[in-house]
CSV table of C-alpha atoms and ligand atoms in Angstrom, one decimal:
chain,number,residue,atom,x,y,z
E,1,MET,CA,34.3,34.0,197.9
E,2,LEU,CA,35.9,37.6,199.1
E,3,ASN,CA,34.1,37.8,202.1
E,4,ILE,CA,35.4,41.7,203.6
E,5,VAL,CA,34.9,42.9,206.8
E,6,LEU,CA,34.8,46.7,206.9
E,7,PHE,CA,35.5,47.5,210.0
E,8,GLY,CA,35.6,51.6,212.3
E,9,PRO,CA,33.8,53.3,214.9
E,10,PRO,CA,31.1,55.2,213.5
E,11,GLY,CA,31.5,58.2,211.2
E,12,ALA,CA,34.6,56.7,209.7
E,13,GLY,CA,33.2,55.9,206.2
E,14,LYS,CA,32.6,52.3,206.0
E,15,GLY,CA,29.2,52.6,203.9
E,16,THR,CA,30.5,55.6,201.3
E,17,GLN,CA,33.6,53.2,201.0
E,18,SER,CA,31.2,50.3,200.5
E,19,GLU,CA,29.9,51.4,197.9
E,20,ARG,CA,33.1,51.8,195.8
E,21,LEU,CA,34.3,48.5,196.9
E,22,LYS,CA,30.9,47.0,195.8
E,23,GLU,CA,31.2,48.6,192.2
E,24,ASN,CA,34.7,47.8,191.8
E,25,TYR,CA,35.1,44.2,192.9
E,26,GLY,CA,31.2,42.9,191.9
E,27,LEU,CA,30.7,42.2,196.1
E,28,VAL,CA,27.2,42.3,197.4
E,29,HIS,CA,27.2,45.3,200.4
E,30,ILE,CA,25.4,44.5,203.9
E,31,SER,CA,25.0,46.6,206.2
E,32,THR,CA,23.1,45.5,209.7
E,33,GLY,CA,22.4,49.3,210.6
E,34,ASP,CA,20.6,49.9,206.9
E,35,VAL,CA,18.9,46.7,207.5
E,36,PHE,CA,17.6,47.8,210.9
E,37,ARG,CA,16.9,51.1,209.7
E,38,ALA,CA,14.7,49.1,206.8
E,39,LEU,CA,12.5,47.2,209.3
E,40,ASP,CA,8.9,48.3,209.3
E,41,PRO,CA,9.1,50.4,212.4
E,42,GLU,CA,5.1,49.1,213.6
E,43,SER,CA,6.5,45.4,213.7
E,44,GLU,CA,7.9,44.1,216.8
E,45,LEU,CA,11.5,43.3,215.0
E,46,GLY,CA,11.5,47.1,214.1
E,47,LYS,CA,10.5,48.3,217.1
E,48,LEU,CA,12.9,46.4,219.1
E,49,ALA,CA,15.7,47.2,216.8
E,50,LYS,CA,14.9,51.2,217.2
E,51,SER,CA,14.6,50.6,221.2
E,52,TYR,CA,18.2,50.3,220.6
E,53,SER,CA,19.6,52.3,217.4
E,54,ASP,CA,18.1,55.2,218.1
E,55,LYS,CA,20.3,55.6,221.8
E,56,GLY,CA,23.3,54.5,220.1
E,57,ASN,CA,23.2,50.8,221.7
E,58,LEU,CA,23.8,48.0,220.3
E,59,VAL,CA,21.0,45.6,219.3
E,60,PRO,CA,21.4,42.2,221.1
E,61,ASP,CA,23.6,39.8,219.4
E,62,GLU,CA,21.0,37.0,219.6
E,63,VAL,CA,18.4,39.1,216.7
E,64,THR,CA,21.5,40.6,215.3
E,65,ILE,CA,23.2,37.3,214.0
E,66,GLU,CA,19.9,35.7,213.4
E,67,ILE,CA,19.2,38.9,210.6
E,68,LEU,CA,22.4,39.2,209.4
E,69,GLU,CA,22.2,35.1,208.4
E,70,ALA,CA,19.0,35.9,206.5
E,71,GLU,CA,20.8,38.5,204.9
E,72,VAL,CA,23.5,36.6,203.5
E,73,SER,CA,21.0,33.8,202.5
E,74,LYS,CA,19.3,36.3,200.1
E,75,HIS,CA,22.6,36.3,198.0
E,76,PRO,CA,23.7,32.6,197.5
E,77,ASN,CA,25.7,33.3,194.5
E,78,ALA,CA,27.1,36.3,195.4
E,79,LYS,CA,31.3,36.3,194.6
E,80,GLY,CA,31.5,38.1,197.5
E,81,VAL,CA,30.6,40.1,200.6
E,82,ILE,CA,31.1,43.1,202.0
E,83,TYR,CA,29.9,43.5,205.5
E,84,ASP,CA,29.7,46.9,207.3
E,85,GLY,CA,28.8,47.3,210.8
E,86,PHE,CA,29.3,43.3,211.8
E,87,PRO,CA,30.5,41.7,213.7
E,88,ARG,CA,30.6,44.8,216.5
E,89,THR,CA,30.9,42.2,219.5
E,90,THR,CA,33.0,39.1,219.6
E,91,ALA,CA,30.1,36.8,219.8
E,92,GLN,CA,28.9,37.7,216.3
E,93,ALA,CA,32.8,37.6,214.6
E,94,GLU,CA,32.5,33.7,216.6
E,95,ALA,CA,28.7,33.1,214.8
E,96,LEU,CA,30.1,34.8,211.4
E,97,ASP,CA,32.7,32.0,211.2
E,98,LYS,CA,30.6,29.4,212.1
E,99,PHE,CA,28.3,30.0,209.3
E,100,LEU,CA,31.0,31.0,206.9
E,101,SER,CA,32.3,27.8,207.5
E,102,ALA,CA,29.5,25.7,207.6
E,103,LYS,CA,28.9,27.3,203.8
E,104,GLY,CA,32.8,26.2,203.1
E,105,THR,CA,33.8,29.6,203.0
E,106,SER,CA,35.9,32.1,205.7
E,107,VAL,CA,36.2,35.9,206.2
E,108,SER,CA,39.3,36.8,203.6
E,109,MET,CA,40.3,40.1,205.8
E,110,MET,CA,39.5,43.0,208.0
E,111,LEU,CA,39.9,46.4,206.7
E,112,SER,CA,39.6,48.6,209.9
E,113,LEU,CA,39.2,52.6,209.0
E,114,VAL,CA,41.2,54.6,211.4
E,115,VAL,CA,39.9,58.0,212.1
E,116,PRO,CA,40.6,60.3,215.5
E,117,GLU,CA,37.4,60.8,218.0
E,118,GLU,CA,37.4,64.5,217.1
E,119,GLU,CA,36.9,63.8,213.2
E,120,LEU,CA,34.2,61.6,213.7
E,121,LYS,CA,32.3,63.5,216.3
E,122,SER,CA,32.4,66.1,213.5
E,123,ARG,CA,31.8,64.0,210.8
E,124,LEU,CA,28.7,62.6,212.2
E,125,ILE,CA,27.1,66.0,213.3
E,126,ALA,CA,27.5,67.6,209.7
E,127,ARG,CA,26.3,63.8,208.6
E,128,ALA,CA,22.8,64.5,210.5
E,129,GLU,CA,21.5,67.5,208.1
E,130,VAL,CA,21.4,64.7,205.4
E,131,SER,CA,20.6,61.6,207.4
E,132,GLY,CA,17.6,62.6,209.4
E,133,ARG,CA,19.2,59.9,211.6
E,134,LYS,CA,18.1,60.4,215.1
E,135,ASP,CA,21.2,58.8,216.5
E,136,ASP,CA,23.3,61.5,214.5
E,137,ALA,CA,22.1,64.5,215.9
E,138,ASP,CA,22.3,64.5,219.4
E,139,PRO,CA,26.3,64.9,220.8
E,140,GLU,CA,25.3,62.4,223.5
E,141,ILE,CA,24.1,59.7,221.8
E,142,ILE,CA,27.2,60.3,219.6
E,143,GLN,CA,29.6,59.9,222.8
E,144,ASN,CA,27.3,56.9,223.3
E,145,ARG,CA,28.1,54.9,220.3
E,146,ILE,CA,31.6,56.0,220.1
E,147,ASN,CA,32.0,54.5,223.8
E,148,THR,CA,30.5,51.5,222.8
E,149,TYR,CA,32.4,51.4,220.2
E,150,ASN,CA,35.6,51.4,222.1
E,151,ASN,CA,34.5,49.1,224.8
E,152,SER,CA,32.4,46.4,222.5
E,153,THR,CA,33.4,46.8,219.5
E,154,ALA,CA,37.2,47.6,219.0
E,155,PRO,CA,38.1,44.2,220.9
E,156,VAL,CA,36.9,42.6,217.4
E,157,ALA,CA,39.8,43.9,215.9
E,158,ASP,CA,42.0,41.9,218.1
E,159,PHE,CA,39.5,38.4,216.9
E,160,TYR,CA,40.7,39.1,212.9
E,161,LYS,CA,44.1,40.3,214.1
E,162,ALA,CA,45.1,36.7,216.0
E,163,GLN,CA,43.7,35.4,212.6
E,164,GLY,CA,46.3,37.3,210.6
E,165,LYS,CA,43.7,39.0,208.9
E,166,LEU,CA,43.7,42.8,210.3
E,167,HIS,CA,44.7,45.6,208.0
E,168,GLU,CA,44.3,49.1,209.4
E,169,ILE,CA,43.8,52.0,206.7
E,170,ASP,CA,43.9,55.4,207.6
E,171,GLY,CA,40.3,56.8,207.4
E,172,VAL,CA,41.8,60.6,207.3
E,173,GLY,CA,42.0,62.0,203.6
E,174,SER,CA,39.6,62.6,200.5
E,175,ILE,CA,37.1,59.7,200.0
E,176,ASP,CA,38.9,58.9,196.8
E,177,THR,CA,42.5,58.8,198.6
E,178,ILE,CA,40.7,56.3,201.3
E,179,THR,CA,39.4,54.2,198.9
E,180,GLN,CA,42.7,53.6,196.5
E,181,ARG,CA,44.2,52.8,200.1
E,182,LEU,CA,41.1,49.7,200.6
E,183,PHE,CA,42.0,48.8,196.8
E,184,ASP,CA,45.6,48.7,197.3
E,185,VAL,CA,45.4,46.5,200.2
E,186,ILE,CA,42.3,44.0,198.9
E,187,ASP,CA,45.0,44.1,195.5
E,188,ALA,CA,47.7,42.9,197.4
E,189,GLN,CA,46.2,39.8,198.6
L,1,ADP,P1,27.1,53.9,212.4
L,1,ADP,O1,28.4,53.0,211.8
L,1,ADP,O2,27.3,54.8,212.2
L,1,ADP,O3,27.0,54.2,214.1
L,1,ADP,P2,25.3,52.1,211.5
L,1,ADP,O4,24.4,52.3,210.5
L,1,ADP,O5,26.0,50.6,211.1
L,1,ADP,O6,25.9,53.2,212.1
L,1,ADP,O7,24.4,51.4,213.2
L,1,ADP,C1,23.2,52.3,213.4
L,1,ADP,C2,22.6,51.7,214.6
L,1,ADP,O8,22.3,49.8,214.4
L,1,ADP,C3,23.9,51.2,215.3
L,1,ADP,O9,24.2,51.8,217.0
L,1,ADP,C4,23.6,50.1,216.5
L,1,ADP,O10,22.5,49.9,217.3
L,1,ADP,C5,22.5,49.1,215.4
L,1,ADP,N1,23.3,48.0,214.9
L,1,ADP,C6,23.8,47.8,213.3
L,1,ADP,N2,24.8,46.8,213.5
L,1,ADP,C7,24.8,45.8,214.5
L,1,ADP,C8,25.7,44.9,215.3
L,1,ADP,N3,26.4,44.4,214.3
L,1,ADP,N4,25.1,44.5,216.5
L,1,ADP,C9,24.5,45.2,217.3
L,1,ADP,N5,24.0,46.2,216.6
L,1,ADP,C10,23.8,46.8,215.5
């Protein structure tokens, strides 16, 4: 199985590039952010997730891990999965390793999109116009998401680096250029 963790700060282009990878390699794309946004906003779980995501805070690990595992289990015959926005904490990375190892598989690689902070902020502000996402519209919430990334999520790269699975990719350039950079790393494996 080709299990790709697509990593990077908010606004790095994970969602856009996931679509390209999905098409090219025939993978299942799982974005925990998309899964949370698709929950019924009136349900207990939907309300809980929204109470964190609207502020730019992480949804608690137990909830996120359960949701991710349920989502992966919907695709028992997948030839591979792109994990977009997961794992975002070291505890989530450990849980994913355990979950995949019970299935006789493992994370193949982490592709980490590297984009400077100023560029992220301008991309997110521009995206707010089309996404309608509350967490894209407010500069303070954007800053909180970036800080949360730096404090809680960036260490996840070290987790995969220690396993020799980390690949950093320059995330600045045209969408096509970045797609090609990702393809080159995957094809070289
Ligand atoms: P972005 O990468 O643009 O910040 P996402 O769509 O990936 O946006 O995530 C939106 C929000 O959903 C996050 O700010 C967070 O509240 C929640 N979320 C998504 N994935 C996770 C995760 N793995 N762990 C905890 N919270 C998450």
